[in-house]
Amino acid sequence: MVKVALGTWGLQKWFDGDFAPVIDLMRLADEKGIDQVSITDHVVMGEHVEKYPYGPFYNPLDFPWYEPISVPSAIAGVTKDIRLSTGILIAPLRPAVLLAKQLATLDVISRGRVDIGLGLGWQKEEYEAAGVPWEGRYARLEEQVRVCKLLWSQAPASFAGSSVGFDRIHAYPRPVQSGGIPIWFGLAPTEKNFTRIAQLGDGWLPMENDAEKLAPHIDNLRSAFRSIGRDPGKIAVRAVAPYVFRDDGKADLDRTLVKIPAMIQAGVTIVEFHPAWFTDGVRGFETILDAMTSIK
């Protein structure tokens, strides 16, 4: 059965830029049976948005990107069941041991509701501002995940890598989820990245949401899992719904929902919606939630 995720992007616009009421909206989403909430990450934004690799970058430079550990922590405090995720958290911008501690703490206070989405981002200026090398970011990401898994399961723990190293350290608390926190990667659909996901992760967050194009990528990801003896039936794939836009620039909910069965057939296990694309105010929020849960 497919699950549904709610993206928080742009919801502060409903409240004249105040993000605090968005946290309260998540209480209703939880009550309505929405499976997951996700938040997008940018630590800072450089001015060269023309380098965005997925088409025109439609967010202005003063668009607020809220910190993706703080927000889920606040949501955890007002909800009971909805799972907490990111799409994506730019992992290399954080020290590995700090990331492990942040995620473990979030998992503890949410009683095991974290599904973390990690990726690399696309803007070199963001890395430079954070004092992190742009070169070697893939290796840094891999080491971060290995460090997280190590600290979540062993003490004392030792690690020797190219970007992080330590000897006999102890890190608590640990995640409360059995087996640790599920880790999903927002990476391009290449053979090497699918191998990374199979070796280190539990799911994929593709940018592609055209079912016809997505299906062969998911088949390749399943093959990568099978090649190392992992069950491809347990792969999570979360993709944004393929919005169909009206002439006024808003997404048409009914016409978008028609496209969802093809996504499910392609192998998508979680369909993500951003309510801010469908309406300019909170009045239609409950209708959108009901439509989202209707596909489950």
PDB file of C-alpha atoms in Angstrom:
ATOM      1  CA  MET A   1       0.000   0.000   0.000  1.00  0.00           C
ATOM      2  CA  VAL A   2       1.343   3.417  -0.933  1.00  0.00           C
ATOM      3  CA  LYS A   3       1.955   6.015   1.769  1.00  0.00           C
ATOM      4  CA  VAL A   4       1.678   9.791   1.587  1.00  0.00           C
ATOM      5  CA  ALA A   5       4.042  12.544   2.709  1.00  0.00           C
ATOM      6  CA  LEU A   6       3.412  16.236   3.260  1.00  0.00           C
ATOM      7  CA  GLY A   7       6.091  18.741   2.290  1.00  0.00           C
ATOM      8  CA  THR A   8       6.286  21.902   4.396  1.00  0.00           C
ATOM      9  CA  TRP A   9       7.773  24.020   1.580  1.00  0.00           C
ATOM     10  CA  GLY A  10       6.076  27.420   1.296  1.00  0.00           C
ATOM     11  CA  LEU A  11       3.436  26.943   3.988  1.00  0.00           C
ATOM     12  CA  GLN A  12       4.618  30.045   5.873  1.00  0.00           C
ATOM     13  CA  LYS A  13       3.118  32.081   3.011  1.00  0.00           C
ATOM     14  CA  TRP A  14      -0.324  31.203   4.362  1.00  0.00           C
ATOM     15  CA  PHE A  15       0.528  33.107   7.558  1.00  0.00           C
ATOM     16  CA  ASP A  16       2.260  36.205   6.204  1.00  0.00           C
ATOM     17  CA  GLY A  17       5.671  34.598   6.602  1.00  0.00           C
ATOM     18  CA  ASP A  18       5.129  33.238  10.120  1.00  0.00           C
ATOM     19  CA  PHE A  19       6.263  29.612  10.249  1.00  0.00           C
ATOM     20  CA  ALA A  20       5.084  28.897  13.800  1.00  0.00           C
ATOM     21  CA  PRO A  21       1.453  28.146  12.768  1.00  0.00           C
ATOM     22  CA  VAL A  22       2.763  25.565  10.298  1.00  0.00           C
ATOM     23  CA  ILE A  23       3.744  23.403  13.266  1.00  0.00           C
ATOM     24  CA  ASP A  24       0.122  23.425  14.407  1.00  0.00           C
ATOM     25  CA  LEU A  25      -1.014  22.302  10.938  1.00  0.00           C
ATOM     26  CA  MET A  26       1.021  19.150  11.396  1.00  0.00           C
ATOM     27  CA  ARG A  27      -1.210  18.153  14.286  1.00  0.00           C
ATOM     28  CA  LEU A  28      -4.156  17.987  11.879  1.00  0.00           C
ATOM     29  CA  ALA A  29      -2.068  16.124   9.297  1.00  0.00           C
ATOM     30  CA  ASP A  30      -1.200  13.585  11.969  1.00  0.00           C
ATOM     31  CA  GLU A  31      -4.851  13.165  12.937  1.00  0.00           C
ATOM     32  CA  LYS A  32      -5.824  12.726   9.291  1.00  0.00           C
ATOM     33  CA  GLY A  33      -3.402   9.829   8.868  1.00  0.00           C
ATOM     34  CA  ILE A  34      -0.672  11.462   6.792  1.00  0.00           C
ATOM     35  CA  ASP A  35       2.272   9.085   7.001  1.00  0.00           C
ATOM     36  CA  GLN A  36       5.218  11.457   6.846  1.00  0.00           C
ATOM     37  CA  VAL A  37       6.235  15.121   6.866  1.00  0.00           C
ATOM     38  CA  SER A  38       9.367  16.388   5.134  1.00  0.00           C
ATOM     39  CA  ILE A  39      11.368  19.599   5.113  1.00  0.00           C
ATOM     40  CA  THR A  40      13.917  20.840   2.582  1.00  0.00           C
ATOM     41  CA  ASP A  41      17.373  22.075   3.564  1.00  0.00           C
ATOM     42  CA  HIS A  42      19.603  24.958   2.592  1.00  0.00           C
ATOM     43  CA  VAL A  43      21.982  26.368   5.190  1.00  0.00           C
ATOM     44  CA  VAL A  44      22.702  29.470   3.117  1.00  0.00           C
ATOM     45  CA  MET A  45      21.969  30.455  -0.472  1.00  0.00           C
ATOM     46  CA  GLY A  46      24.421  31.888  -2.959  1.00  0.00           C
ATOM     47  CA  GLU A  47      23.333  34.160  -5.769  1.00  0.00           C
ATOM     48  CA  HIS A  48      24.205  31.852  -8.677  1.00  0.00           C
ATOM     49  CA  VAL A  49      20.866  30.067  -8.778  1.00  0.00           C
ATOM     50  CA  GLU A  50      21.205  29.693 -12.547  1.00  0.00           C
ATOM     51  CA  LYS A  51      23.375  26.676 -11.760  1.00  0.00           C
ATOM     52  CA  TYR A  52      20.414  24.765 -10.338  1.00  0.00           C
ATOM     53  CA  PRO A  53      20.576  21.475 -12.265  1.00  0.00           C
ATOM     54  CA  TYR A  54      16.846  20.704 -12.393  1.00  0.00           C
ATOM     55  CA  GLY A  55      15.497  23.658 -14.367  1.00  0.00           C
ATOM     56  CA  PRO A  56      14.590  27.198 -13.262  1.00  0.00           C
ATOM     57  CA  PHE A  57      15.107  27.828  -9.546  1.00  0.00           C
ATOM     58  CA  TYR A  58      11.796  29.369  -8.531  1.00  0.00           C
ATOM     59  CA  ASN A  59      12.687  30.450  -4.974  1.00  0.00           C
ATOM     60  CA  PRO A  60      13.888  34.032  -4.423  1.00  0.00           C
ATOM     61  CA  LEU A  61      17.085  34.660  -2.498  1.00  0.00           C
ATOM     62  CA  ASP A  62      15.125  35.809   0.560  1.00  0.00           C
ATOM     63  CA  PHE A  63      13.074  32.598   0.700  1.00  0.00           C
ATOM     64  CA  PRO A  64      13.387  31.114   4.223  1.00  0.00           C
ATOM     65  CA  TRP A  65      14.887  27.639   4.520  1.00  0.00           C
ATOM     66  CA  TYR A  66      14.174  26.385   8.034  1.00  0.00           C
ATOM     67  CA  GLU A  67      16.713  24.197   9.809  1.00  0.00           C
ATOM     68  CA  PRO A  68      15.792  20.532   9.171  1.00  0.00           C
ATOM     69  CA  ILE A  69      16.443  19.120  12.632  1.00  0.00           C
ATOM     70  CA  SER A  70      14.819  21.941  14.631  1.00  0.00           C
ATOM     71  CA  VAL A  71      11.544  21.865  12.692  1.00  0.00           C
ATOM     72  CA  PRO A  72      10.931  18.099  12.985  1.00  0.00           C
ATOM     73  CA  SER A  73      11.728  18.387  16.693  1.00  0.00           C
ATOM     74  CA  ALA A  74       8.922  20.927  17.086  1.00  0.00           C
ATOM     75  CA  ILE A  75       6.574  18.775  15.007  1.00  0.00           C
ATOM     76  CA  ALA A  76       7.406  15.744  17.149  1.00  0.00           C
ATOM     77  CA  GLY A  77       6.109  17.618  20.189  1.00  0.00           C
ATOM     78  CA  VAL A  78       2.599  18.123  18.759  1.00  0.00           C
ATOM     79  CA  THR A  79       2.122  14.788  16.942  1.00  0.00           C
ATOM     80  CA  LYS A  80       1.961  11.095  17.737  1.00  0.00           C
ATOM     81  CA  ASP A  81       2.277   9.005  14.598  1.00  0.00           C
ATOM     82  CA  ILE A  82       3.452  11.008  11.604  1.00  0.00           C
ATOM     83  CA  ARG A  83       7.025  10.196  10.650  1.00  0.00           C
ATOM     84  CA  LEU A  84       9.674  12.902  10.364  1.00  0.00           C
ATOM     85  CA  SER A  85      11.856  13.259   7.317  1.00  0.00           C
ATOM     86  CA  THR A  86      13.891  15.584   5.130  1.00  0.00           C
ATOM     87  CA  GLY A  87      14.133  15.998   1.401  1.00  0.00           C
ATOM     88  CA  ILE A  88      17.026  16.420   1.654  1.00  0.00           C
ATOM     89  CA  LEU A  89      19.337  17.323   4.527  1.00  0.00           C
ATOM     90  CA  ILE A  90      22.694  18.379   3.037  1.00  0.00           C
ATOM     91  CA  ALA A  91      24.742  16.051   5.191  1.00  0.00           C
ATOM     92  CA  PRO A  92      28.344  17.089   4.356  1.00  0.00           C
ATOM     93  CA  LEU A  93      27.688  20.570   5.756  1.00  0.00           C
ATOM     94  CA  ARG A  94      27.444  19.040   9.258  1.00  0.00           C
ATOM     95  CA  PRO A  95      30.189  17.333  11.269  1.00  0.00           C
ATOM     96  CA  ALA A  96      29.563  13.592  11.237  1.00  0.00           C
ATOM     97  CA  VAL A  97      29.477  13.092  15.002  1.00  0.00           C
ATOM     98  CA  LEU A  98      27.145  16.068  15.462  1.00  0.00           C
ATOM     99  CA  LEU A  99      24.793  14.741  12.782  1.00  0.00           C
ATOM    100  CA  ALA A 100      24.723  11.369  14.527  1.00  0.00           C
ATOM    101  CA  LYS A 101      23.844  13.035  17.830  1.00  0.00           C
ATOM    102  CA  GLN A 102      21.149  15.279  16.313  1.00  0.00           C
ATOM    103  CA  LEU A 103      19.415  12.430  14.530  1.00  0.00           C
ATOM    104  CA  ALA A 104      19.599  10.104  17.517  1.00  0.00           C
ATOM    105  CA  THR A 105      18.127  12.775  19.770  1.00  0.00           C
ATOM    106  CA  LEU A 106      15.305  13.472  17.322  1.00  0.00           C
ATOM    107  CA  ASP A 107      14.538   9.766  17.144  1.00  0.00           C
ATOM    108  CA  VAL A 108      14.413   9.526  20.937  1.00  0.00           C
ATOM    109  CA  ILE A 109      12.112  12.500  21.494  1.00  0.00           C
ATOM    110  CA  SER A 110       9.806  11.377  18.678  1.00  0.00           C
ATOM    111  CA  ARG A 111       9.760   7.809  20.005  1.00  0.00           C
ATOM    112  CA  GLY A 112      11.269   6.342  16.859  1.00  0.00           C
ATOM    113  CA  ARG A 113       9.636   8.300  14.038  1.00  0.00           C
ATOM    114  CA  VAL A 114      12.632   9.480  12.001  1.00  0.00           C
ATOM    115  CA  ASP A 115      13.231   8.575   8.318  1.00  0.00           C
ATOM    116  CA  ILE A 116      16.156  10.771   7.360  1.00  0.00           C
ATOM    117  CA  GLY A 117      16.766  11.844   3.778  1.00  0.00           C
ATOM    118  CA  LEU A 118      20.378  12.777   3.045  1.00  0.00           C
ATOM    119  CA  GLY A 119      22.013  14.304   0.009  1.00  0.00           C
ATOM    120  CA  LEU A 120      24.721  16.603  -1.279  1.00  0.00           C
ATOM    121  CA  GLY A 121      22.968  19.761  -2.414  1.00  0.00           C
ATOM    122  CA  TRP A 122      23.923  21.476  -5.646  1.00  0.00           C
ATOM    123  CA  GLN A 123      25.536  24.792  -4.789  1.00  0.00           C
ATOM    124  CA  LYS A 124      29.294  25.108  -4.304  1.00  0.00           C
ATOM    125  CA  GLU A 125      28.896  28.494  -2.579  1.00  0.00           C
ATOM    126  CA  GLU A 126      26.980  26.815   0.232  1.00  0.00           C
ATOM    127  CA  TYR A 127      29.912  24.521   0.937  1.00  0.00           C
ATOM    128  CA  GLU A 128      32.399  27.379   0.790  1.00  0.00           C
ATOM    129  CA  ALA A 129      30.368  29.449   3.270  1.00  0.00           C
ATOM    130  CA  ALA A 130      30.252  26.475   5.653  1.00  0.00           C
ATOM    131  CA  GLY A 131      34.003  25.927   5.363  1.00  0.00           C
ATOM    132  CA  VAL A 132      33.536  22.484   3.840  1.00  0.00           C
ATOM    133  CA  PRO A 133      35.364  21.347   0.683  1.00  0.00           C
ATOM    134  CA  TRP A 134      33.149  20.900  -2.365  1.00  0.00           C
ATOM    135  CA  GLU A 135      35.570  18.307  -3.692  1.00  0.00           C
ATOM    136  CA  GLY A 136      35.261  14.912  -2.062  1.00  0.00           C
ATOM    137  CA  ARG A 137      31.668  15.464  -0.968  1.00  0.00           C
ATOM    138  CA  TYR A 138      30.545  11.965  -2.015  1.00  0.00           C
ATOM    139  CA  ALA A 139      33.227  10.332   0.107  1.00  0.00           C
ATOM    140  CA  ARG A 140      32.358  12.664   2.978  1.00  0.00           C
ATOM    141  CA  LEU A 141      28.691  11.663   2.744  1.00  0.00           C
ATOM    142  CA  GLU A 142      29.562   7.981   2.793  1.00  0.00           C
ATOM    143  CA  GLU A 143      31.804   8.413   5.816  1.00  0.00           C
ATOM    144  CA  GLN A 144      29.130  10.377   7.647  1.00  0.00           C
ATOM    145  CA  VAL A 145      26.632   7.571   7.206  1.00  0.00           C
ATOM    146  CA  ARG A 146      29.162   4.981   8.325  1.00  0.00           C
ATOM    147  CA  VAL A 147      29.976   7.092  11.391  1.00  0.00           C
ATOM    148  CA  CYS A 148      26.292   7.482  12.256  1.00  0.00           C
ATOM    149  CA  LYS A 149      25.669   3.752  12.012  1.00  0.00           C
ATOM    150  CA  LEU A 150      28.769   3.055  14.096  1.00  0.00           C
ATOM    151  CA  LEU A 151      27.907   5.501  16.870  1.00  0.00           C
ATOM    152  CA  TRP A 152      24.318   4.284  16.957  1.00  0.00           C
ATOM    153  CA  SER A 153      25.423   0.725  17.641  1.00  0.00           C
ATOM    154  CA  GLN A 154      28.854   0.596  19.331  1.00  0.00           C
ATOM    155  CA  ALA A 155      30.726   2.040  22.285  1.00  0.00           C
ATOM    156  CA  PRO A 156      33.547   2.627  22.558  1.00  0.00           C
ATOM    157  CA  ALA A 157      33.748   3.364  18.843  1.00  0.00           C
ATOM    158  CA  SER A 158      36.731   4.072  16.628  1.00  0.00           C
ATOM    159  CA  PHE A 159      36.844   5.293  13.028  1.00  0.00           C
ATOM    160  CA  ALA A 160      39.586   6.295  10.624  1.00  0.00           C
ATOM    161  CA  GLY A 161      38.477   8.057   7.454  1.00  0.00           C
ATOM    162  CA  SER A 162      39.598  10.776   5.087  1.00  0.00           C
ATOM    163  CA  SER A 163      37.316  13.413   6.611  1.00  0.00           C
ATOM    164  CA  VAL A 164      36.671  12.174  10.141  1.00  0.00           C
ATOM    165  CA  GLY A 165      38.522  10.068  12.653  1.00  0.00           C
ATOM    166  CA  PHE A 166      38.276   9.222  16.344  1.00  0.00           C
ATOM    167  CA  ASP A 167      39.351   6.583  18.820  1.00  0.00           C
ATOM    168  CA  ARG A 168      37.298   5.003  21.605  1.00  0.00           C
ATOM    169  CA  ILE A 169      34.512   7.561  21.884  1.00  0.00           C
ATOM    170  CA  HIS A 170      31.071   7.093  23.427  1.00  0.00           C
ATOM    171  CA  ALA A 171      27.936   8.638  21.944  1.00  0.00           C
ATOM    172  CA  TYR A 172      24.549   8.540  23.632  1.00  0.00           C
ATOM    173  CA  PRO A 173      21.587   8.588  23.300  1.00  0.00           C
ATOM    174  CA  ARG A 174      21.123   6.063  20.556  1.00  0.00           C
ATOM    175  CA  PRO A 175      18.102   5.880  18.246  1.00  0.00           C
ATOM    176  CA  VAL A 176      15.222   3.926  19.698  1.00  0.00           C
ATOM    177  CA  GLN A 177      14.301   2.316  16.365  1.00  0.00           C
ATOM    178  CA  SER A 178      15.458  -1.248  16.100  1.00  0.00           C
ATOM    179  CA  GLY A 179      18.316  -1.358  13.610  1.00  0.00           C
ATOM    180  CA  GLY A 180      18.839   2.393  13.711  1.00  0.00           C
ATOM    181  CA  ILE A 181      17.284   5.218  11.723  1.00  0.00           C
ATOM    182  CA  PRO A 182      16.235   4.467   8.119  1.00  0.00           C
ATOM    183  CA  ILE A 183      18.475   6.444   5.762  1.00  0.00           C
ATOM    184  CA  TRP A 184      17.275   7.537   2.336  1.00  0.00           C
ATOM    185  CA  PHE A 185      19.460   9.190  -0.254  1.00  0.00           C
ATOM    186  CA  GLY A 186      18.545  11.978  -2.628  1.00  0.00           C
ATOM    187  CA  LEU A 187      21.083  11.174  -5.333  1.00  0.00           C
ATOM    188  CA  ALA A 188      21.058  11.114  -9.129  1.00  0.00           C
ATOM    189  CA  PRO A 189      20.008   7.809 -10.753  1.00  0.00           C
ATOM    190  CA  THR A 190      23.425   6.428 -11.650  1.00  0.00           C
ATOM    191  CA  GLU A 191      24.804   2.922 -11.215  1.00  0.00           C
ATOM    192  CA  LYS A 192      27.362   4.159  -8.692  1.00  0.00           C
ATOM    193  CA  ASN A 193      24.735   5.981  -6.629  1.00  0.00           C
ATOM    194  CA  PHE A 194      22.417   2.985  -6.634  1.00  0.00           C
ATOM    195  CA  THR A 195      25.319   0.923  -5.313  1.00  0.00           C
ATOM    196  CA  ARG A 196      25.785   3.538  -2.563  1.00  0.00           C
ATOM    197  CA  ILE A 197      22.119   3.351  -1.640  1.00  0.00           C
ATOM    198  CA  ALA A 198      22.150  -0.451  -1.598  1.00  0.00           C
ATOM    199  CA  GLN A 199      25.242  -0.573   0.596  1.00  0.00           C
ATOM    200  CA  LEU A 200      24.391   2.217   3.032  1.00  0.00           C
ATOM    201  CA  GLY A 201      20.732   3.122   2.759  1.00  0.00           C
ATOM    202  CA  ASP A 202      17.132   2.051   2.924  1.00  0.00           C
ATOM    203  CA  GLY A 203      15.494   4.213   0.293  1.00  0.00           C
ATOM    204  CA  TRP A 204      15.751   6.706  -2.546  1.00  0.00           C
ATOM    205  CA  LEU A 205      14.430  10.251  -2.995  1.00  0.00           C
ATOM    206  CA  PRO A 206      14.457  10.870  -6.768  1.00  0.00           C
ATOM    207  CA  MET A 207      13.996  14.265  -8.357  1.00  0.00           C
ATOM    208  CA  GLU A 208      12.285  12.551 -11.289  1.00  0.00           C
ATOM    209  CA  ASN A 209       8.529  12.054 -10.926  1.00  0.00           C
ATOM    210  CA  ASP A 210       7.515  11.042 -14.427  1.00  0.00           C
ATOM    211  CA  ALA A 211       6.356   7.449 -13.962  1.00  0.00           C
ATOM    212  CA  GLU A 212       7.575   6.271 -17.353  1.00  0.00           C
ATOM    213  CA  LYS A 213      11.075   7.626 -16.740  1.00  0.00           C
ATOM    214  CA  LEU A 214      11.150   6.597 -13.090  1.00  0.00           C
ATOM    215  CA  ALA A 215      10.223   2.926 -13.536  1.00  0.00           C
ATOM    216  CA  PRO A 216      13.527   1.748 -15.121  1.00  0.00           C
ATOM    217  CA  HIS A 217      15.523   3.652 -12.480  1.00  0.00           C
ATOM    218  CA  ILE A 218      13.662   1.861  -9.702  1.00  0.00           C
ATOM    219  CA  ASP A 219      14.263  -1.455 -11.460  1.00  0.00           C
ATOM    220  CA  ASN A 220      17.994  -0.663 -11.515  1.00  0.00           C
ATOM    221  CA  LEU A 221      17.918   0.205  -7.822  1.00  0.00           C
ATOM    222  CA  ARG A 222      16.237  -3.105  -7.070  1.00  0.00           C
ATOM    223  CA  SER A 223      18.954  -4.874  -9.030  1.00  0.00           C
ATOM    224  CA  ALA A 224      21.605  -3.110  -6.951  1.00  0.00           C
ATOM    225  CA  PHE A 225      19.927  -4.373  -3.773  1.00  0.00           C
ATOM    226  CA  ARG A 226      19.682  -7.920  -5.111  1.00  0.00           C
ATOM    227  CA  SER A 227      23.350  -7.892  -6.152  1.00  0.00           C
ATOM    228  CA  ILE A 228      24.485  -7.589  -2.531  1.00  0.00           C
ATOM    229  CA  GLY A 229      21.854  -9.918  -1.096  1.00  0.00           C
ATOM    230  CA  ARG A 230      19.381  -7.324   0.160  1.00  0.00           C
ATOM    231  CA  ASP A 231      15.623  -7.646  -0.287  1.00  0.00           C
ATOM    232  CA  PRO A 232      14.518  -5.223  -3.043  1.00  0.00           C
ATOM    233  CA  GLY A 233      10.968  -5.446  -1.759  1.00  0.00           C
ATOM    234  CA  LYS A 234      11.955  -3.378   1.259  1.00  0.00           C
ATOM    235  CA  ILE A 235      13.205  -0.365  -0.698  1.00  0.00           C
ATOM    236  CA  ALA A 236      11.401   2.898   0.067  1.00  0.00           C
ATOM    237  CA  VAL A 237      11.035   5.351  -2.827  1.00  0.00           C
ATOM    238  CA  ARG A 238       9.497   8.751  -2.109  1.00  0.00           C
ATOM    239  CA  ALA A 239       8.725  10.990  -5.066  1.00  0.00           C
ATOM    240  CA  VAL A 240       6.852  14.268  -5.365  1.00  0.00           C
ATOM    241  CA  ALA A 241       3.486  13.987  -7.078  1.00  0.00           C
ATOM    242  CA  PRO A 242       3.592  15.072 -10.743  1.00  0.00           C
ATOM    243  CA  TYR A 243       1.656  18.304 -10.371  1.00  0.00           C
ATOM    244  CA  VAL A 244      -0.610  19.400 -13.208  1.00  0.00           C
ATOM    245  CA  PHE A 245      -0.805  23.190 -13.257  1.00  0.00           C
ATOM    246  CA  ARG A 246      -3.693  25.453 -14.148  1.00  0.00           C
ATOM    247  CA  ASP A 247      -3.367  28.699 -16.064  1.00  0.00           C
ATOM    248  CA  ASP A 248      -3.268  30.627 -12.776  1.00  0.00           C
ATOM    249  CA  GLY A 249      -0.062  28.848 -11.719  1.00  0.00           C
ATOM    250  CA  LYS A 250      -1.676  26.691  -9.057  1.00  0.00           C
ATOM    251  CA  ALA A 251      -1.622  22.903  -9.170  1.00  0.00           C
ATOM    252  CA  ASP A 252      -4.884  21.159 -10.014  1.00  0.00           C
ATOM    253  CA  LEU A 253      -5.532  18.575  -7.307  1.00  0.00           C
ATOM    254  CA  ASP A 254      -7.919  16.307  -9.229  1.00  0.00           C
ATOM    255  CA  ARG A 255      -5.773  16.198 -12.374  1.00  0.00           C
ATOM    256  CA  THR A 256      -2.693  15.516 -10.268  1.00  0.00           C
ATOM    257  CA  LEU A 257      -4.353  12.623  -8.440  1.00  0.00           C
ATOM    258  CA  VAL A 258      -5.099  10.942 -11.770  1.00  0.00           C
ATOM    259  CA  LYS A 259      -1.350  10.512 -12.295  1.00  0.00           C
ATOM    260  CA  ILE A 260      -0.674   8.788  -8.975  1.00  0.00           C
ATOM    261  CA  PRO A 261      -1.548   5.167  -9.953  1.00  0.00           C
ATOM    262  CA  ALA A 262       1.155   5.222 -12.636  1.00  0.00           C
ATOM    263  CA  MET A 263       3.711   6.329 -10.026  1.00  0.00           C
ATOM    264  CA  ILE A 264       2.706   3.477  -7.755  1.00  0.00           C
ATOM    265  CA  GLN A 265       2.966   1.041 -10.663  1.00  0.00           C
ATOM    266  CA  ALA A 266       6.484   2.353 -11.353  1.00  0.00           C
ATOM    267  CA  GLY A 267       7.547   1.436  -7.818  1.00  0.00           C
ATOM    268  CA  VAL A 268       7.014   4.603  -5.776  1.00  0.00           C
ATOM    269  CA  THR A 269       6.113   3.683  -2.188  1.00  0.00           C
ATOM    270  CA  ILE A 270       5.525   7.187  -0.788  1.00  0.00           C
ATOM    271  CA  VAL A 271       3.957  10.051  -2.740  1.00  0.00           C
ATOM    272  CA  GLU A 272       4.774  13.557  -1.499  1.00  0.00           C
ATOM    273  CA  PHE A 273       2.491  16.574  -1.848  1.00  0.00           C
ATOM    274  CA  HIS A 274       3.262  20.231  -1.163  1.00  0.00           C
ATOM    275  CA  PRO A 275      -0.063  21.865  -0.191  1.00  0.00           C
ATOM    276  CA  ALA A 276       1.342  25.341  -0.885  1.00  0.00           C
ATOM    277  CA  TRP A 277       1.186  24.564  -4.620  1.00  0.00           C
ATOM    278  CA  PHE A 278      -2.556  23.875  -4.486  1.00  0.00           C
ATOM    279  CA  THR A 279      -3.963  26.795  -2.528  1.00  0.00           C
ATOM    280  CA  ASP A 280      -2.973  30.239  -1.279  1.00  0.00           C
ATOM    281  CA  GLY A 281      -4.428  29.789   2.193  1.00  0.00           C
ATOM    282  CA  VAL A 282      -5.124  27.394   4.998  1.00  0.00           C
ATOM    283  CA  ARG A 283      -8.828  27.156   4.120  1.00  0.00           C
ATOM    284  CA  GLY A 284      -8.250  24.336   1.645  1.00  0.00           C
ATOM    285  CA  PHE A 285      -5.731  22.454   3.754  1.00  0.00           C
ATOM    286  CA  GLU A 286      -8.095  19.839   5.148  1.00  0.00           C
ATOM    287  CA  THR A 287      -9.454  19.098   1.667  1.00  0.00           C
ATOM    288  CA  ILE A 288      -5.922  18.501   0.436  1.00  0.00           C
ATOM    289  CA  LEU A 289      -5.197  16.159   3.348  1.00  0.00           C
ATOM    290  CA  ASP A 290      -8.354  14.168   2.625  1.00  0.00           C
ATOM    291  CA  ALA A 291      -7.375  13.881  -1.038  1.00  0.00           C
ATOM    292  CA  MET A 292      -3.886  12.718  -0.080  1.00  0.00           C
ATOM    293  CA  THR A 293      -5.164   9.964   2.189  1.00  0.00           C
ATOM    294  CA  SER A 294      -7.704   8.850  -0.414  1.00  0.00           C
ATOM    295  CA  ILE A 295      -4.928   7.306  -2.526  1.00  0.00           C
ATOM    296  CA  LYS A 296      -3.757   5.003   0.273  1.00  0.00           C
TER     297      LYS A 296
END
